[in-house]
Amino acid sequence: MEQMLVSELQRQKELLREKIQSSTGLDSLHIDSVLGDVESCLGAMMKLMKDGKSAHEKFFSDIILNSIDAIIGLDNNHRVFLWNNGAVTLFGYKKEEVMGREFDFLIPEYLLKKGEKKFMIDEVSRNGFLANYESERITKTRELVNVSISRFAIYNDNGVDSIGSVGILRDITTVKKLQKELREKENLALIGEVVSSIAHSLSNPLNIISGNADYLLLNKKESEPDYEELKTIVDETTRITKSLRGLLNFSRPLNVEKTRIDLNQLVDGVVNNSKYTIGNKDIIIKRVLDKELPHIFADKAQLEDALANLVINSIQAFTGSGEVTVKTRANSHSVYIEVSDNGPGIPAENIEKIFRPFFSSKGYGKGTGLGLPIVKRIIEEHKGSIQVTSTAGKGTNFLITLPVK
């Protein structure tokens, strides 16, 4: 561009020379002097314009480059030509890794199958923009992040022909997590009110029914015709009472009383007690414990309940023989407890449901659907996390992560 301007300036100087000579009759020396003054003035003006434009462009360039939001420019073939520092931070890809790639590498596979890529292209093509569209995107490390996307078309100087589009993606993962936690707390508060009312109304009648049935059973033999009916009444009232107790425990706020504990000792205790639930099944419970595991501050009783729930769930999943393994390990900032088995596994369609209150894959009367939600609450109250992976027919793995401090 600069070379073109210099060339045009030279052409205009020659034209001006001819006009001055023809209209004034000045000699070449005087004409060169006049043209030199003109060139100096034009040069100074061009420098002022260039410096002003450069500063202006740098100002906006720095805003785009250093924005905390991901700003991604796409050409008309939907390939990346702009990738700012916010995009590097959010997705983990460096600029040179993405330039020239179609943007669909950021879209999770399940959303591609639903047609999200085509939807976004069509929306921008039809309306010229897409505003505050909430979705998920996948990072270089294959993590899913929640994002709010605003995307708009870029046109050339005539305002008609599109030369590409720019997308602004804001990370809303934390916002979504907080919204989910708020909904869960609101639901728990509502459950607590309803359950307290129900438990109060039912506890006395249930105790009376159960007590009378127990009393009648004392005088009955197993061979008598009424024995089974009375036993069913006792068993069912006991089950209902247990379910109500579980509901009350789930709906109440957890009171965490932390003390310094040895997780390996806790694991030993839970495993030893869990052996009594095996019955006549041929199940082996293994322990693989890190001898260098640091002590942590936690509520011992609550962690025992959480770990026992996971181990017993694994045992109950077997119909015959099997193996349950409990491992501990640590790094500089976290300790890990892993409970795995080689049982039947969890169906893929149930993985996302197992931590929901009242969801149970067990048969009637065998579960309230509150065990795993309570485990999740306990771990999260300790500022930790729990993850599950499972393969049908091969087994299930639960990984608990807890902070060292």
PDB file of C-alpha atoms in Angstrom, residues 234-384:
ATOM      1  CA  VAL A 234     -43.541 -55.980  59.819  1.00  0.00           C
ATOM      2  CA  ASP A 235     -41.107 -56.032  56.871  1.00  0.00           C
ATOM      3  CA  GLU A 236     -43.032 -53.435  54.860  1.00  0.00           C
ATOM      4  CA  THR A 237     -43.528 -51.043  57.773  1.00  0.00           C
ATOM      5  CA  THR A 238     -39.813 -51.380  58.558  1.00  0.00           C
ATOM      6  CA  ARG A 239     -39.001 -50.588  54.912  1.00  0.00           C
ATOM      7  CA  ILE A 240     -41.264 -47.511  54.933  1.00  0.00           C
ATOM      8  CA  THR A 241     -39.718 -46.300  58.202  1.00  0.00           C
ATOM      9  CA  LYS A 242     -36.238 -46.762  56.765  1.00  0.00           C
ATOM     10  CA  SER A 243     -37.200 -44.836  53.619  1.00  0.00           C
ATOM     11  CA  LEU A 244     -38.624 -41.966  55.688  1.00  0.00           C
ATOM     12  CA  ARG A 245     -35.451 -41.861  57.779  1.00  0.00           C
ATOM     13  CA  GLY A 246     -33.377 -41.721  54.607  1.00  0.00           C
ATOM     14  CA  LEU A 247     -35.519 -38.894  53.237  1.00  0.00           C
ATOM     15  CA  LEU A 248     -35.131 -36.924  56.453  1.00  0.00           C
ATOM     16  CA  ASN A 249     -31.362 -37.409  56.480  1.00  0.00           C
ATOM     17  CA  PHE A 250     -31.110 -36.368  52.838  1.00  0.00           C
ATOM     18  CA  SER A 251     -33.187 -33.218  53.266  1.00  0.00           C
ATOM     19  CA  ARG A 252     -31.385 -31.983  56.370  1.00  0.00           C
ATOM     20  CA  PRO A 253     -28.246 -29.799  56.084  1.00  0.00           C
ATOM     21  CA  LEU A 254     -25.050 -31.764  56.714  1.00  0.00           C
ATOM     22  CA  ASN A 255     -23.155 -30.783  59.847  1.00  0.00           C
ATOM     23  CA  VAL A 256     -19.513 -31.470  59.009  1.00  0.00           C
ATOM     24  CA  GLU A 257     -17.268 -31.955  62.054  1.00  0.00           C
ATOM     25  CA  LYS A 258     -13.715 -32.257  60.761  1.00  0.00           C
ATOM     26  CA  THR A 259     -10.897 -33.965  62.592  1.00  0.00           C
ATOM     27  CA  ARG A 260      -7.495 -35.215  61.452  1.00  0.00           C
ATOM     28  CA  ILE A 261      -8.028 -38.716  60.058  1.00  0.00           C
ATOM     29  CA  ASP A 262      -6.038 -41.536  58.496  1.00  0.00           C
ATOM     30  CA  LEU A 263      -7.869 -42.537  55.314  1.00  0.00           C
ATOM     31  CA  ASN A 264      -6.119 -45.892  55.118  1.00  0.00           C
ATOM     32  CA  GLN A 265      -7.422 -46.821  58.577  1.00  0.00           C
ATOM     33  CA  LEU A 266     -10.875 -45.640  57.551  1.00  0.00           C
ATOM     34  CA  VAL A 267     -10.737 -47.854  54.441  1.00  0.00           C
ATOM     35  CA  ASP A 268      -9.633 -50.846  56.516  1.00  0.00           C
ATOM     36  CA  GLY A 269     -12.576 -50.395  58.873  1.00  0.00           C
ATOM     37  CA  VAL A 270     -15.127 -50.038  56.092  1.00  0.00           C
ATOM     38  CA  VAL A 271     -13.820 -53.065  54.183  1.00  0.00           C
ATOM     39  CA  ASN A 272     -13.801 -55.251  57.303  1.00  0.00           C
ATOM     40  CA  ASN A 273     -17.387 -54.306  58.155  1.00  0.00           C
ATOM     41  CA  SER A 274     -18.566 -54.695  54.545  1.00  0.00           C
ATOM     42  CA  LYS A 275     -17.503 -58.357  54.501  1.00  0.00           C
ATOM     43  CA  TYR A 276     -20.553 -59.192  56.613  1.00  0.00           C
ATOM     44  CA  THR A 277     -22.854 -58.064  53.776  1.00  0.00           C
ATOM     45  CA  ILE A 278     -21.413 -60.550  51.254  1.00  0.00           C
ATOM     46  CA  GLY A 279     -23.556 -63.451  52.448  1.00  0.00           C
ATOM     47  CA  ASN A 280     -23.143 -66.602  50.374  1.00  0.00           C
ATOM     48  CA  LYS A 281     -21.699 -64.776  47.346  1.00  0.00           C
ATOM     49  CA  ASP A 282     -18.145 -65.557  46.259  1.00  0.00           C
ATOM     50  CA  ILE A 283     -16.801 -61.981  46.418  1.00  0.00           C
ATOM     51  CA  ILE A 284     -13.255 -60.867  47.197  1.00  0.00           C
ATOM     52  CA  ILE A 285     -12.590 -57.341  48.522  1.00  0.00           C
ATOM     53  CA  LYS A 286      -9.050 -56.152  47.828  1.00  0.00           C
ATOM     54  CA  ARG A 287      -7.211 -53.176  49.293  1.00  0.00           C
ATOM     55  CA  VAL A 288      -4.403 -51.329  47.503  1.00  0.00           C
ATOM     56  CA  LEU A 289      -3.358 -48.616  49.952  1.00  0.00           C
ATOM     57  CA  ASP A 290      -0.724 -45.920  49.534  1.00  0.00           C
ATOM     58  CA  LYS A 291       1.481 -46.186  52.632  1.00  0.00           C
ATOM     59  CA  GLU A 292       2.612 -42.570  52.158  1.00  0.00           C
ATOM     60  CA  LEU A 293      -0.959 -41.232  52.081  1.00  0.00           C
ATOM     61  CA  PRO A 294      -1.141 -37.932  54.006  1.00  0.00           C
ATOM     62  CA  HIS A 295      -3.689 -37.431  56.774  1.00  0.00           C
ATOM     63  CA  ILE A 296      -6.580 -35.103  55.973  1.00  0.00           C
ATOM     64  CA  PHE A 297      -9.136 -33.099  57.935  1.00  0.00           C
ATOM     65  CA  ALA A 298     -12.606 -34.538  57.406  1.00  0.00           C
ATOM     66  CA  ASP A 299     -15.730 -35.824  59.127  1.00  0.00           C
ATOM     67  CA  LYS A 300     -14.794 -39.446  59.774  1.00  0.00           C
ATOM     68  CA  ALA A 301     -18.348 -40.744  60.262  1.00  0.00           C
ATOM     69  CA  GLN A 302     -19.606 -39.129  57.061  1.00  0.00           C
ATOM     70  CA  LEU A 303     -16.705 -40.418  54.952  1.00  0.00           C
ATOM     71  CA  GLU A 304     -17.232 -43.899  56.417  1.00  0.00           C
ATOM     72  CA  ASP A 305     -20.900 -43.739  55.389  1.00  0.00           C
ATOM     73  CA  ALA A 306     -19.991 -42.557  51.874  1.00  0.00           C
ATOM     74  CA  LEU A 307     -17.313 -45.214  51.328  1.00  0.00           C
ATOM     75  CA  ALA A 308     -19.433 -47.990  52.850  1.00  0.00           C
ATOM     76  CA  ASN A 309     -22.278 -47.050  50.503  1.00  0.00           C
ATOM     77  CA  LEU A 310     -20.016 -47.438  47.449  1.00  0.00           C
ATOM     78  CA  VAL A 311     -18.523 -50.752  48.611  1.00  0.00           C
ATOM     79  CA  ILE A 312     -21.905 -52.241  49.529  1.00  0.00           C
ATOM     80  CA  ASN A 313     -23.377 -51.090  46.207  1.00  0.00           C
ATOM     81  CA  SER A 314     -20.585 -52.964  44.420  1.00  0.00           C
ATOM     82  CA  ILE A 315     -21.245 -56.091  46.485  1.00  0.00           C
ATOM     83  CA  GLN A 316     -24.983 -55.921  45.835  1.00  0.00           C
ATOM     84  CA  ALA A 317     -24.399 -55.590  42.087  1.00  0.00           C
ATOM     85  CA  PHE A 318     -23.022 -59.136  41.913  1.00  0.00           C
ATOM     86  CA  THR A 319     -25.287 -62.137  41.550  1.00  0.00           C
ATOM     87  CA  GLY A 320     -22.454 -64.641  41.991  1.00  0.00           C
ATOM     88  CA  SER A 321     -18.691 -64.278  42.168  1.00  0.00           C
ATOM     89  CA  GLY A 322     -16.686 -61.090  41.693  1.00  0.00           C
ATOM     90  CA  GLU A 323     -14.018 -58.739  42.942  1.00  0.00           C
ATOM     91  CA  VAL A 324     -14.172 -55.297  44.570  1.00  0.00           C
ATOM     92  CA  THR A 325     -10.998 -53.205  44.881  1.00  0.00           C
ATOM     93  CA  VAL A 326     -10.494 -50.160  47.105  1.00  0.00           C
ATOM     94  CA  LYS A 327      -7.400 -48.050  46.321  1.00  0.00           C
ATOM     95  CA  THR A 328      -5.899 -44.950  47.874  1.00  0.00           C
ATOM     96  CA  ARG A 329      -3.291 -42.618  46.386  1.00  0.00           C
ATOM     97  CA  ALA A 330      -2.269 -38.980  46.580  1.00  0.00           C
ATOM     98  CA  ASN A 331      -0.381 -36.113  45.022  1.00  0.00           C
ATOM     99  CA  SER A 332       0.748 -32.781  46.441  1.00  0.00           C
ATOM    100  CA  HIS A 333      -2.738 -31.270  46.665  1.00  0.00           C
ATOM    101  CA  SER A 334      -5.298 -34.131  46.633  1.00  0.00           C
ATOM    102  CA  VAL A 335      -5.995 -37.601  47.960  1.00  0.00           C
ATOM    103  CA  TYR A 336      -7.943 -40.161  45.945  1.00  0.00           C
ATOM    104  CA  ILE A 337     -10.132 -43.096  46.961  1.00  0.00           C
ATOM    105  CA  GLU A 338     -11.063 -45.448  44.158  1.00  0.00           C
ATOM    106  CA  VAL A 339     -13.773 -48.120  44.462  1.00  0.00           C
ATOM    107  CA  SER A 340     -13.932 -50.436  41.462  1.00  0.00           C
ATOM    108  CA  ASP A 341     -15.526 -53.776  40.667  1.00  0.00           C
ATOM    109  CA  ASN A 342     -15.750 -56.233  37.779  1.00  0.00           C
ATOM    110  CA  GLY A 343     -19.501 -56.570  38.055  1.00  0.00           C
ATOM    111  CA  PRO A 344     -22.272 -56.042  35.494  1.00  0.00           C
ATOM    112  CA  GLY A 345     -21.641 -52.306  35.187  1.00  0.00           C
ATOM    113  CA  ILE A 346     -24.122 -49.443  34.868  1.00  0.00           C
ATOM    114  CA  PRO A 347     -26.077 -49.029  31.621  1.00  0.00           C
ATOM    115  CA  ALA A 348     -24.891 -45.968  29.677  1.00  0.00           C
ATOM    116  CA  GLU A 349     -28.346 -44.381  29.808  1.00  0.00           C
ATOM    117  CA  ASN A 350     -28.285 -44.472  33.645  1.00  0.00           C
ATOM    118  CA  ILE A 351     -24.822 -42.962  34.248  1.00  0.00           C
ATOM    119  CA  GLU A 352     -26.172 -39.401  34.295  1.00  0.00           C
ATOM    120  CA  LYS A 353     -29.053 -40.413  36.588  1.00  0.00           C
ATOM    121  CA  ILE A 354     -27.379 -42.293  39.423  1.00  0.00           C
ATOM    122  CA  PHE A 355     -26.718 -39.175  41.534  1.00  0.00           C
ATOM    123  CA  ARG A 356     -30.292 -37.935  41.171  1.00  0.00           C
ATOM    124  CA  PRO A 357     -32.453 -38.252  44.286  1.00  0.00           C
ATOM    125  CA  PHE A 358     -34.861 -41.232  44.225  1.00  0.00           C
ATOM    126  CA  PHE A 359     -33.338 -42.862  41.141  1.00  0.00           C
ATOM    127  CA  SER A 360     -32.661 -46.546  41.788  1.00  0.00           C
ATOM    128  CA  SER A 361     -31.883 -49.429  39.472  1.00  0.00           C
ATOM    129  CA  LYS A 362     -32.467 -51.948  42.250  1.00  0.00           C
ATOM    130  CA  GLY A 363     -35.633 -53.958  42.545  1.00  0.00           C
ATOM    131  CA  TYR A 364     -38.695 -52.987  44.573  1.00  0.00           C
ATOM    132  CA  GLY A 365     -37.947 -52.548  48.258  1.00  0.00           C
ATOM    133  CA  LYS A 366     -34.169 -52.845  47.784  1.00  0.00           C
ATOM    134  CA  GLY A 367     -33.244 -49.184  47.557  1.00  0.00           C
ATOM    135  CA  THR A 368     -34.555 -45.690  48.210  1.00  0.00           C
ATOM    136  CA  GLY A 369     -32.518 -44.012  45.464  1.00  0.00           C
ATOM    137  CA  LEU A 370     -30.853 -41.770  48.053  1.00  0.00           C
ATOM    138  CA  GLY A 371     -27.563 -43.617  48.697  1.00  0.00           C
ATOM    139  CA  LEU A 372     -25.461 -42.127  45.917  1.00  0.00           C
ATOM    140  CA  PRO A 373     -27.001 -38.621  46.168  1.00  0.00           C
ATOM    141  CA  ILE A 374     -26.036 -38.628  49.869  1.00  0.00           C
ATOM    142  CA  VAL A 375     -22.517 -39.812  48.977  1.00  0.00           C
ATOM    143  CA  LYS A 376     -22.229 -36.942  46.489  1.00  0.00           C
ATOM    144  CA  ARG A 377     -23.417 -34.425  49.088  1.00  0.00           C
ATOM    145  CA  ILE A 378     -20.909 -35.663  51.654  1.00  0.00           C
ATOM    146  CA  ILE A 379     -17.987 -35.457  49.214  1.00  0.00           C
ATOM    147  CA  GLU A 380     -18.980 -32.002  47.972  1.00  0.00           C
ATOM    148  CA  GLU A 381     -19.383 -30.727  51.554  1.00  0.00           C
ATOM    149  CA  HIS A 382     -15.717 -31.727  51.973  1.00  0.00           C
ATOM    150  CA  LYS A 383     -14.821 -29.589  48.902  1.00  0.00           C
ATOM    151  CA  GLY A 384     -14.182 -32.734  46.881  1.00  0.00           C
TER     152      GLY A 384
END
